[in-house]
């Protein structure tokens, strides 16, 4: 018995168009109504699991839709970047704009010394960021040979693997979720010099085609070239918050949890509980801004569509070297994990599955009689609180990168 191709196309395609999270009609997580970029529909009835916070309107650093997705964001001061601030501002001031006379007894002299120094200046960072984003944007339109060169020049690690897969899938008409915008990049944070690596820059771009996107630029070792190591669109109604001034640099939490309410590794474990399928009866307290319900609905729909022919399981793991935690000015932090999802379809005896084009493209197999597996990279940005509040997903992206079957 063959499963209809249309059903398998849904069942085996795990590359979610995450921009659609902003317009979901999913009844879960329905309190997020403040966004002007899109109308998310989070659930007020889910007291444990993916509960959303009520949103206050504000224009703060990293705001995805000129509205807040979390109440502890604040307007950027000094040379800390905001979506409306000039990206090249390299001020050392520790006071709010307009308070220079109170902060200094002499022109250009600030009484409060900086807490540290960024790993590079804002001007240096801006030059690097602009070049990387140009390479990234050009790679999406170049022929295969040129795209391969541009991918190597722009990306590293999981982002490189995702870019290579996206370039390959472009041949069969699959469009990636991310849209690298080559102009107007805003550096939100530069990591503080601590004589350790990797070093980071957090960057926001605003493509014409959708929601603002976050990017993590990475320098893996001293003297190494900077590359884009992580990217994802922001979810509607969310914001990044305010980092320390870029000239002073933002601390990277490399061990432990500093003042955070949860260890970053524990936050990732909580994500596994939310996303792994079959789903457990209980889920941890976690705001996902409709990302969690979208993933769960897709998995349940996939499983139902092939229930007579195959059994679906979906497991997640943390990609090595991707538990990156950068502190915000208020002591909370943003983590940028990359998860690897394995979606496995165990075919029941006597059944034959016809996979969709994306599966055939990677697996080079057009019929499945035993099992099929899709590999998807999941790029997430999660706000981890310092005041006991629930963690919150503020950006998310998925990219299918491989498939196998027999």
mmCIF file of N, CA, C and O in Angstrom, residues 19-98:
data_model
loop_
_atom_site.group_PDB
_atom_site.id
_atom_site.type_symbol
_atom_site.label_atom_id
_atom_site.label_comp_id
_atom_site.label_asym_id
_atom_site.label_seq_id
_atom_site.Cartn_x
_atom_site.Cartn_y
_atom_site.Cartn_z
ATOM 1 N N UNK A 19 8.103 32.171 10.149
ATOM 2 C CA UNK A 19 7.459 33.471 10.075
ATOM 3 C C UNK A 19 5.961 33.326 10.226
ATOM 4 O O UNK A 19 5.270 34.241 10.647
ATOM 5 N N UNK A 20 5.439 32.135 9.918
ATOM 6 C CA UNK A 20 4.003 31.903 10.056
ATOM 7 C C UNK A 20 3.568 31.865 11.502
ATOM 8 O O UNK A 20 2.383 31.957 11.794
ATOM 9 N N UNK A 21 4.511 31.698 12.430
ATOM 10 C CA UNK A 21 4.142 31.742 13.847
ATOM 11 C C UNK A 21 3.455 33.053 14.192
ATOM 12 O O UNK A 21 2.653 33.117 15.109
ATOM 13 N N UNK A 22 3.818 34.116 13.479
ATOM 14 C CA UNK A 22 3.263 35.415 13.793
ATOM 15 C C UNK A 22 1.806 35.529 13.404
ATOM 16 O O UNK A 22 1.123 36.448 13.835
ATOM 17 N N UNK A 23 1.299 34.593 12.609
ATOM 18 C CA UNK A 23 -0.081 34.703 12.192
ATOM 19 C C UNK A 23 -0.885 33.469 12.499
ATOM 20 O O UNK A 23 -1.903 33.212 11.873
ATOM 21 N N UNK A 24 -0.443 32.670 13.457
ATOM 22 C CA UNK A 24 -1.115 31.423 13.753
ATOM 23 C C UNK A 24 -2.476 31.633 14.373
ATOM 24 O O UNK A 24 -2.697 32.535 15.163
ATOM 25 N N UNK A 25 -3.399 30.708 14.048
ATOM 26 C CA UNK A 25 -4.707 30.695 14.692
ATOM 27 C C UNK A 25 -4.753 29.659 15.792
ATOM 28 O O UNK A 25 -5.828 29.337 16.301
ATOM 29 N N UNK A 26 -3.606 29.064 16.116
ATOM 30 C CA UNK A 26 -3.534 28.065 17.164
ATOM 31 C C UNK A 26 -4.114 28.627 18.458
ATOM 32 O O UNK A 26 -3.734 29.687 18.919
ATOM 33 N N UNK A 27 -5.061 27.923 19.106
ATOM 34 C CA UNK A 27 -5.713 28.490 20.290
ATOM 35 C C UNK A 27 -4.811 28.608 21.485
ATOM 36 O O UNK A 27 -5.092 29.335 22.417
ATOM 37 N N UNK A 28 -3.676 27.872 21.506
ATOM 38 C CA UNK A 28 -2.756 28.036 22.612
ATOM 39 C C UNK A 28 -2.081 29.388 22.508
ATOM 40 O O UNK A 28 -1.933 29.957 21.450
ATOM 41 N N UNK A 29 -1.589 29.916 23.598
ATOM 42 C CA UNK A 29 -0.796 31.128 23.670
ATOM 43 C C UNK A 29 -1.461 32.286 22.929
ATOM 44 O O UNK A 29 -1.052 32.673 21.853
ATOM 45 N N UNK A 30 -2.522 32.861 23.494
ATOM 46 C CA UNK A 30 -3.282 33.864 22.747
ATOM 47 C C UNK A 30 -3.295 35.237 23.385
ATOM 48 O O UNK A 30 -4.161 36.038 23.105
ATOM 49 N N UNK A 31 -2.323 35.544 24.234
ATOM 50 C CA UNK A 31 -2.309 36.859 24.862
ATOM 51 C C UNK A 31 -1.478 37.871 24.116
ATOM 52 O O UNK A 31 -1.506 39.045 24.423
ATOM 53 N N UNK A 32 -0.699 37.464 23.106
ATOM 54 C CA UNK A 32 0.223 38.375 22.425
ATOM 55 C C UNK A 32 -0.524 39.130 21.323
ATOM 56 O O UNK A 32 -0.644 38.664 20.215
ATOM 57 N N UNK A 33 -1.039 40.308 21.671
ATOM 58 C CA UNK A 33 -1.798 41.080 20.695
ATOM 59 C C UNK A 33 -1.179 42.428 20.421
ATOM 60 O O UNK A 33 -1.743 43.226 19.683
ATOM 61 N N UNK A 34 -0.007 42.707 20.983
ATOM 62 C CA UNK A 34 0.556 44.047 20.879
ATOM 63 C C UNK A 34 1.363 44.276 19.614
ATOM 64 O O UNK A 34 1.667 45.392 19.271
ATOM 65 N N UNK A 35 1.769 43.191 18.920
ATOM 66 C CA UNK A 35 2.664 43.342 17.789
ATOM 67 C C UNK A 35 1.983 43.998 16.605
ATOM 68 O O UNK A 35 0.863 43.666 16.258
ATOM 69 N N UNK A 36 2.690 44.934 15.973
ATOM 70 C CA UNK A 36 2.186 45.515 14.742
ATOM 71 C C UNK A 36 2.782 44.848 13.522
ATOM 72 O O UNK A 36 2.384 45.115 12.400
ATOM 73 N N UNK A 37 3.778 43.962 13.728
ATOM 74 C CA UNK A 37 4.379 43.255 12.597
ATOM 75 C C UNK A 37 3.493 42.115 12.146
ATOM 76 O O UNK A 37 3.446 41.780 10.978
ATOM 77 N N UNK A 38 2.793 41.458 13.086
ATOM 78 C CA UNK A 38 1.891 40.361 12.765
ATOM 79 C C UNK A 38 1.044 40.083 13.977
ATOM 80 O O UNK A 38 1.329 40.547 15.070
ATOM 81 N N UNK A 39 -0.014 39.302 13.792
ATOM 82 C CA UNK A 39 -0.929 39.024 14.890
ATOM 83 C C UNK A 39 -0.709 37.621 15.406
ATOM 84 O O UNK A 39 -1.260 36.664 14.880
ATOM 85 N N UNK A 40 0.121 37.478 16.449
ATOM 86 C CA UNK A 40 0.313 36.175 17.068
ATOM 87 C C UNK A 40 -0.879 35.867 17.945
ATOM 88 O O UNK A 40 -1.551 36.760 18.425
ATOM 89 N N UNK A 41 -1.090 34.550 18.205
ATOM 90 C CA UNK A 41 -2.247 34.148 18.998
ATOM 91 C C UNK A 41 -1.852 33.184 20.087
ATOM 92 O O UNK A 41 -2.146 32.010 20.033
ATOM 93 N N UNK A 42 -1.124 33.653 21.118
ATOM 94 C CA UNK A 42 -0.738 32.771 22.201
ATOM 95 C C UNK A 42 -1.915 32.412 23.110
ATOM 96 O O UNK A 42 -2.948 33.040 23.074
ATOM 97 N N UNK A 43 -1.709 31.406 23.997
ATOM 98 C CA UNK A 43 -2.795 30.815 24.767
ATOM 99 C C UNK A 43 -2.831 31.281 26.211
ATOM 100 O O UNK A 43 -1.865 31.209 26.906
ATOM 101 N N UNK A 44 -3.957 31.764 26.653
ATOM 102 C CA UNK A 44 -4.065 32.174 28.049
ATOM 103 C C UNK A 44 -4.435 31.004 28.925
ATOM 104 O O UNK A 44 -4.362 31.082 30.141
ATOM 105 N N UNK A 45 -4.845 29.893 28.327
ATOM 106 C CA UNK A 45 -5.324 28.780 29.124
ATOM 107 C C UNK A 45 -4.257 27.786 29.461
ATOM 108 O O UNK A 45 -4.531 26.786 30.107
ATOM 109 N N UNK A 46 -3.015 27.988 29.017
ATOM 110 C CA UNK A 46 -1.953 27.031 29.286
ATOM 111 C C UNK A 46 -1.106 27.558 30.421
ATOM 112 O O UNK A 46 -0.159 28.276 30.244
ATOM 113 N N UNK A 47 -1.472 27.208 31.645
ATOM 114 C CA UNK A 47 -0.820 27.785 32.809
ATOM 115 C C UNK A 47 0.566 27.218 33.010
ATOM 116 O O UNK A 47 1.434 27.868 33.555
ATOM 117 N N UNK A 48 0.812 25.977 32.594
ATOM 118 C CA UNK A 48 2.154 25.426 32.608
ATOM 119 C C UNK A 48 2.487 25.019 31.207
ATOM 120 O O UNK A 48 1.659 24.519 30.473
ATOM 121 N N UNK A 49 3.697 25.223 30.823
ATOM 122 C CA UNK A 49 4.093 24.915 29.459
ATOM 123 C C UNK A 49 4.478 26.180 28.749
ATOM 124 O O UNK A 49 5.385 26.866 29.145
ATOM 125 N N UNK A 50 3.745 26.547 27.687
ATOM 126 C CA UNK A 50 4.161 27.650 26.838
ATOM 127 C C UNK A 50 3.310 28.874 27.083
ATOM 128 O O UNK A 50 2.736 29.452 26.165
ATOM 129 N N UNK A 51 3.195 29.321 28.314
ATOM 130 C CA UNK A 51 2.363 30.481 28.622
ATOM 131 C C UNK A 51 3.045 31.748 28.185
ATOM 132 O O UNK A 51 4.228 31.933 28.384
ATOM 133 N N UNK A 52 2.287 32.655 27.592
ATOM 134 C CA UNK A 52 2.807 33.956 27.193
ATOM 135 C C UNK A 52 2.584 34.968 28.294
ATOM 136 O O UNK A 52 1.647 34.887 29.056
ATOM 137 N N UNK A 53 3.447 35.981 28.312
ATOM 138 C CA UNK A 53 3.242 37.104 29.213
ATOM 139 C C UNK A 53 2.416 38.153 28.509
ATOM 140 O O UNK A 53 2.483 38.326 27.312
ATOM 141 N N UNK A 54 1.634 38.918 29.276
ATOM 142 C CA UNK A 54 0.961 40.075 28.703
ATOM 143 C C UNK A 54 2.018 41.076 28.291
ATOM 144 O O UNK A 54 3.014 41.273 28.956
ATOM 145 N N UNK A 55 1.797 41.750 27.168
ATOM 146 C CA UNK A 55 2.840 42.596 26.593
ATOM 147 C C UNK A 55 2.533 44.066 26.809
ATOM 148 O O UNK A 55 1.427 44.513 26.600
ATOM 149 N N UNK A 56 3.565 44.837 27.178
ATOM 150 C CA UNK A 56 3.449 46.272 27.296
ATOM 151 C C UNK A 56 4.072 46.905 26.078
ATOM 152 O O UNK A 56 5.102 46.464 25.608
ATOM 153 N N UNK A 57 3.474 47.958 25.575
ATOM 154 C CA UNK A 57 4.028 48.602 24.387
ATOM 155 C C UNK A 57 5.258 49.409 24.759
ATOM 156 O O UNK A 57 5.253 50.176 25.701
ATOM 157 N N UNK A 58 6.354 49.210 23.979
ATOM 158 C CA UNK A 58 7.580 49.974 24.206
ATOM 159 C C UNK A 58 8.410 49.934 22.953
ATOM 160 O O UNK A 58 8.263 49.054 22.128
ATOM 161 N N UNK A 59 9.334 50.866 22.813
ATOM 162 C CA UNK A 59 10.246 50.893 21.668
ATOM 163 C C UNK A 59 11.643 50.667 22.193
ATOM 164 O O UNK A 59 12.352 51.596 22.514
ATOM 165 N N UNK A 60 12.049 49.421 22.329
ATOM 166 C CA UNK A 60 13.289 49.096 22.998
ATOM 167 C C UNK A 60 14.224 48.367 22.070
ATOM 168 O O UNK A 60 13.876 47.968 20.978
ATOM 169 N N UNK A 61 15.453 48.165 22.559
ATOM 170 C CA UNK A 61 16.471 47.513 21.764
ATOM 171 C C UNK A 61 16.001 46.149 21.290
ATOM 172 O O UNK A 61 15.575 45.332 22.071
ATOM 173 N N UNK A 62 16.125 45.909 19.980
ATOM 174 C CA UNK A 62 15.829 44.593 19.441
ATOM 175 C C UNK A 62 14.361 44.303 19.317
ATOM 176 O O UNK A 62 13.988 43.173 19.085
ATOM 177 N N UNK A 63 13.478 45.276 19.453
ATOM 178 C CA UNK A 63 12.045 45.023 19.384
ATOM 179 C C UNK A 63 11.673 44.517 18.013
ATOM 180 O O UNK A 63 11.982 45.112 17.016
ATOM 181 N N UNK A 64 10.958 43.374 17.946
ATOM 182 C CA UNK A 64 10.624 42.786 16.662
ATOM 183 C C UNK A 64 9.452 43.459 16.004
ATOM 184 O O UNK A 64 9.208 43.257 14.829
ATOM 185 N N UNK A 65 8.669 44.238 16.725
ATOM 186 C CA UNK A 65 7.492 44.851 16.109
ATOM 187 C C UNK A 65 7.095 46.124 16.825
ATOM 188 O O UNK A 65 5.931 46.445 16.959
ATOM 189 N N UNK A 66 8.099 46.875 17.349
ATOM 190 C CA UNK A 66 7.827 48.083 18.126
ATOM 191 C C UNK A 66 6.913 47.806 19.299
ATOM 192 O O UNK A 66 6.138 48.649 19.713
ATOM 193 N N UNK A 67 6.985 46.621 19.847
ATOM 194 C CA UNK A 67 6.207 46.273 21.027
ATOM 195 C C UNK A 67 7.000 45.277 21.837
ATOM 196 O O UNK A 67 7.890 44.626 21.332
ATOM 197 N N UNK A 68 6.702 45.134 23.112
ATOM 198 C CA UNK A 68 7.491 44.255 23.950
ATOM 199 C C UNK A 68 6.855 42.890 24.050
ATOM 200 O O UNK A 68 5.665 42.732 24.034
ATOM 201 N N UNK A 69 7.711 41.866 24.184
ATOM 202 C CA UNK A 69 7.225 40.522 24.437
ATOM 203 C C UNK A 69 7.560 40.121 25.850
ATOM 204 O O UNK A 69 7.293 39.012 26.267
ATOM 205 N N UNK A 70 8.186 41.018 26.592
ATOM 206 C CA UNK A 70 8.578 40.721 27.961
ATOM 207 C C UNK A 70 8.712 42.049 28.685
ATOM 208 O O UNK A 70 9.178 43.014 28.127
ATOM 209 N N UNK A 71 8.287 42.095 29.944
ATOM 210 C CA UNK A 71 8.138 43.386 30.606
ATOM 211 C C UNK A 71 9.435 43.977 31.109
ATOM 212 O O UNK A 71 9.440 45.094 31.587
ATOM 213 N N UNK A 72 10.571 43.231 31.036
ATOM 214 C CA UNK A 72 11.769 43.779 31.675
ATOM 215 C C UNK A 72 12.720 44.439 30.687
ATOM 216 O O UNK A 72 13.838 44.754 31.044
ATOM 217 N N UNK A 73 12.285 44.678 29.445
ATOM 218 C CA UNK A 73 13.143 45.403 28.520
ATOM 219 C C UNK A 73 13.143 46.876 28.856
ATOM 220 O O UNK A 73 12.247 47.404 29.481
ATOM 221 N N UNK A 74 14.165 47.604 28.411
ATOM 222 C CA UNK A 74 14.219 49.037 28.662
ATOM 223 C C UNK A 74 14.890 49.726 27.496
ATOM 224 O O UNK A 74 15.613 49.122 26.726
ATOM 225 N N UNK A 75 14.666 51.020 27.358
ATOM 226 C CA UNK A 75 15.228 51.762 26.247
ATOM 227 C C UNK A 75 16.741 51.828 26.348
ATOM 228 O O UNK A 75 17.310 52.016 27.414
ATOM 229 N N UNK A 76 17.436 51.657 25.216
ATOM 230 C CA UNK A 76 18.893 51.635 25.211
ATOM 231 C C UNK A 76 19.458 52.994 25.587
ATOM 232 O O UNK A 76 18.994 54.027 25.132
ATOM 233 N N UNK A 77 20.496 52.995 26.432
ATOM 234 C CA UNK A 77 21.192 54.218 26.817
ATOM 235 C C UNK A 77 22.607 54.197 26.264
ATOM 236 O O UNK A 77 23.127 53.186 25.835
ATOM 237 N N UNK A 78 23.268 55.347 26.372
ATOM 238 C CA UNK A 78 24.671 55.491 26.016
ATOM 239 C C UNK A 78 24.922 55.002 24.602
ATOM 240 O O UNK A 78 24.213 55.341 23.682
ATOM 241 N N UNK A 79 25.936 54.127 24.411
ATOM 242 C CA UNK A 79 26.182 53.639 23.071
ATOM 243 C C UNK A 79 25.587 52.259 22.883
ATOM 244 O O UNK A 79 25.878 51.583 21.924
ATOM 245 N N UNK A 80 24.758 51.804 23.814
ATOM 246 C CA UNK A 80 24.040 50.554 23.593
ATOM 247 C C UNK A 80 23.096 50.755 22.427
ATOM 248 O O UNK A 80 22.424 51.759 22.323
ATOM 249 N N UNK A 81 23.071 49.766 21.521
ATOM 250 C CA UNK A 81 22.323 49.944 20.285
ATOM 251 C C UNK A 81 20.844 49.764 20.504
ATOM 252 O O UNK A 81 20.403 49.043 21.387
ATOM 253 N N UNK A 82 20.052 50.429 19.660
ATOM 254 C CA UNK A 82 18.618 50.166 19.580
ATOM 255 C C UNK A 82 18.255 50.148 18.119
ATOM 256 O O UNK A 82 19.056 50.461 17.256
ATOM 257 N N UNK A 83 17.004 49.773 17.821
ATOM 258 C CA UNK A 83 16.612 49.684 16.426
ATOM 259 C C UNK A 83 16.583 51.041 15.760
ATOM 260 O O UNK A 83 16.553 51.130 14.548
ATOM 261 N N UNK A 84 16.594 52.102 16.540
ATOM 262 C CA UNK A 84 16.578 53.426 15.940
ATOM 263 C C UNK A 84 17.883 54.181 16.136
ATOM 264 O O UNK A 84 18.040 55.274 15.649
ATOM 265 N N UNK A 85 18.828 53.591 16.867
ATOM 266 C CA UNK A 85 20.084 54.273 17.157
ATOM 267 C C UNK A 85 21.079 54.066 16.029
ATOM 268 O O UNK A 85 21.079 53.028 15.377
ATOM 269 N N UNK A 86 21.966 55.017 15.763
ATOM 270 C CA UNK A 86 23.007 54.812 14.754
ATOM 271 C C UNK A 86 23.890 53.644 15.144
ATOM 272 O O UNK A 86 24.329 53.536 16.285
ATOM 273 N N UNK A 87 24.155 52.753 14.199
ATOM 274 C CA UNK A 87 24.916 51.553 14.509
ATOM 275 C C UNK A 87 26.371 51.855 14.794
ATOM 276 O O UNK A 87 27.057 51.068 15.408
ATOM 277 N N UNK A 88 26.882 52.996 14.351
ATOM 278 C CA UNK A 88 28.304 53.256 14.521
ATOM 279 C C UNK A 88 28.649 54.041 15.766
ATOM 280 O O UNK A 88 29.769 54.480 15.927
ATOM 281 N N UNK A 89 27.708 54.257 16.666
ATOM 282 C CA UNK A 89 27.952 55.042 17.871
ATOM 283 C C UNK A 89 28.938 54.330 18.769
ATOM 284 O O UNK A 89 28.707 53.218 19.192
ATOM 285 N N UNK A 90 30.039 54.963 19.081
ATOM 286 C CA UNK A 90 31.064 54.313 19.888
ATOM 287 C C UNK A 90 31.322 55.103 21.161
ATOM 288 O O UNK A 90 32.427 55.195 21.653
ATOM 289 N N UNK A 91 30.284 55.689 21.718
ATOM 290 C CA UNK A 91 30.415 56.491 22.924
ATOM 291 C C UNK A 91 30.783 55.644 24.118
ATOM 292 O O UNK A 91 30.367 54.508 24.236
ATOM 293 N N UNK A 92 31.556 56.203 25.028
ATOM 294 C CA UNK A 92 31.913 55.514 26.266
ATOM 295 C C UNK A 92 31.021 55.930 27.417
ATOM 296 O O UNK A 92 31.228 55.542 28.546
ATOM 297 N N UNK A 93 30.033 56.763 27.155
ATOM 298 C CA UNK A 93 29.222 57.318 28.232
ATOM 299 C C UNK A 93 28.469 56.247 28.995
ATOM 300 O O UNK A 93 27.986 55.291 28.417
ATOM 301 N N UNK A 94 28.366 56.404 30.310
ATOM 302 C CA UNK A 94 27.577 55.487 31.114
ATOM 303 C C UNK A 94 26.295 56.129 31.599
ATOM 304 O O UNK A 94 25.595 55.571 32.424
ATOM 305 N N UNK A 95 25.987 57.323 31.108
ATOM 306 C CA UNK A 95 24.765 58.002 31.529
ATOM 307 C C UNK A 95 23.772 58.021 30.387
ATOM 308 O O UNK A 95 24.105 57.731 29.249
ATOM 309 N N UNK A 96 22.520 58.368 30.714
ATOM 310 C CA UNK A 96 21.487 58.437 29.691
ATOM 311 C C UNK A 96 21.757 59.615 28.769
ATOM 312 O O UNK A 96 22.368 60.604 29.162
ATOM 313 N N UNK A 97 21.309 59.529 27.490
ATOM 314 C CA UNK A 97 21.487 60.663 26.582
ATOM 315 C C UNK A 97 20.881 61.930 27.145
ATOM 316 O O UNK A 97 19.786 61.917 27.706
ATOM 317 N N UNK A 98 21.625 63.009 27.007
ATOM 318 C CA UNK A 98 21.130 64.278 27.522
ATOM 319 C C UNK A 98 21.598 64.590 28.922
ATOM 320 O O UNK A 98 21.377 65.680 29.433
#
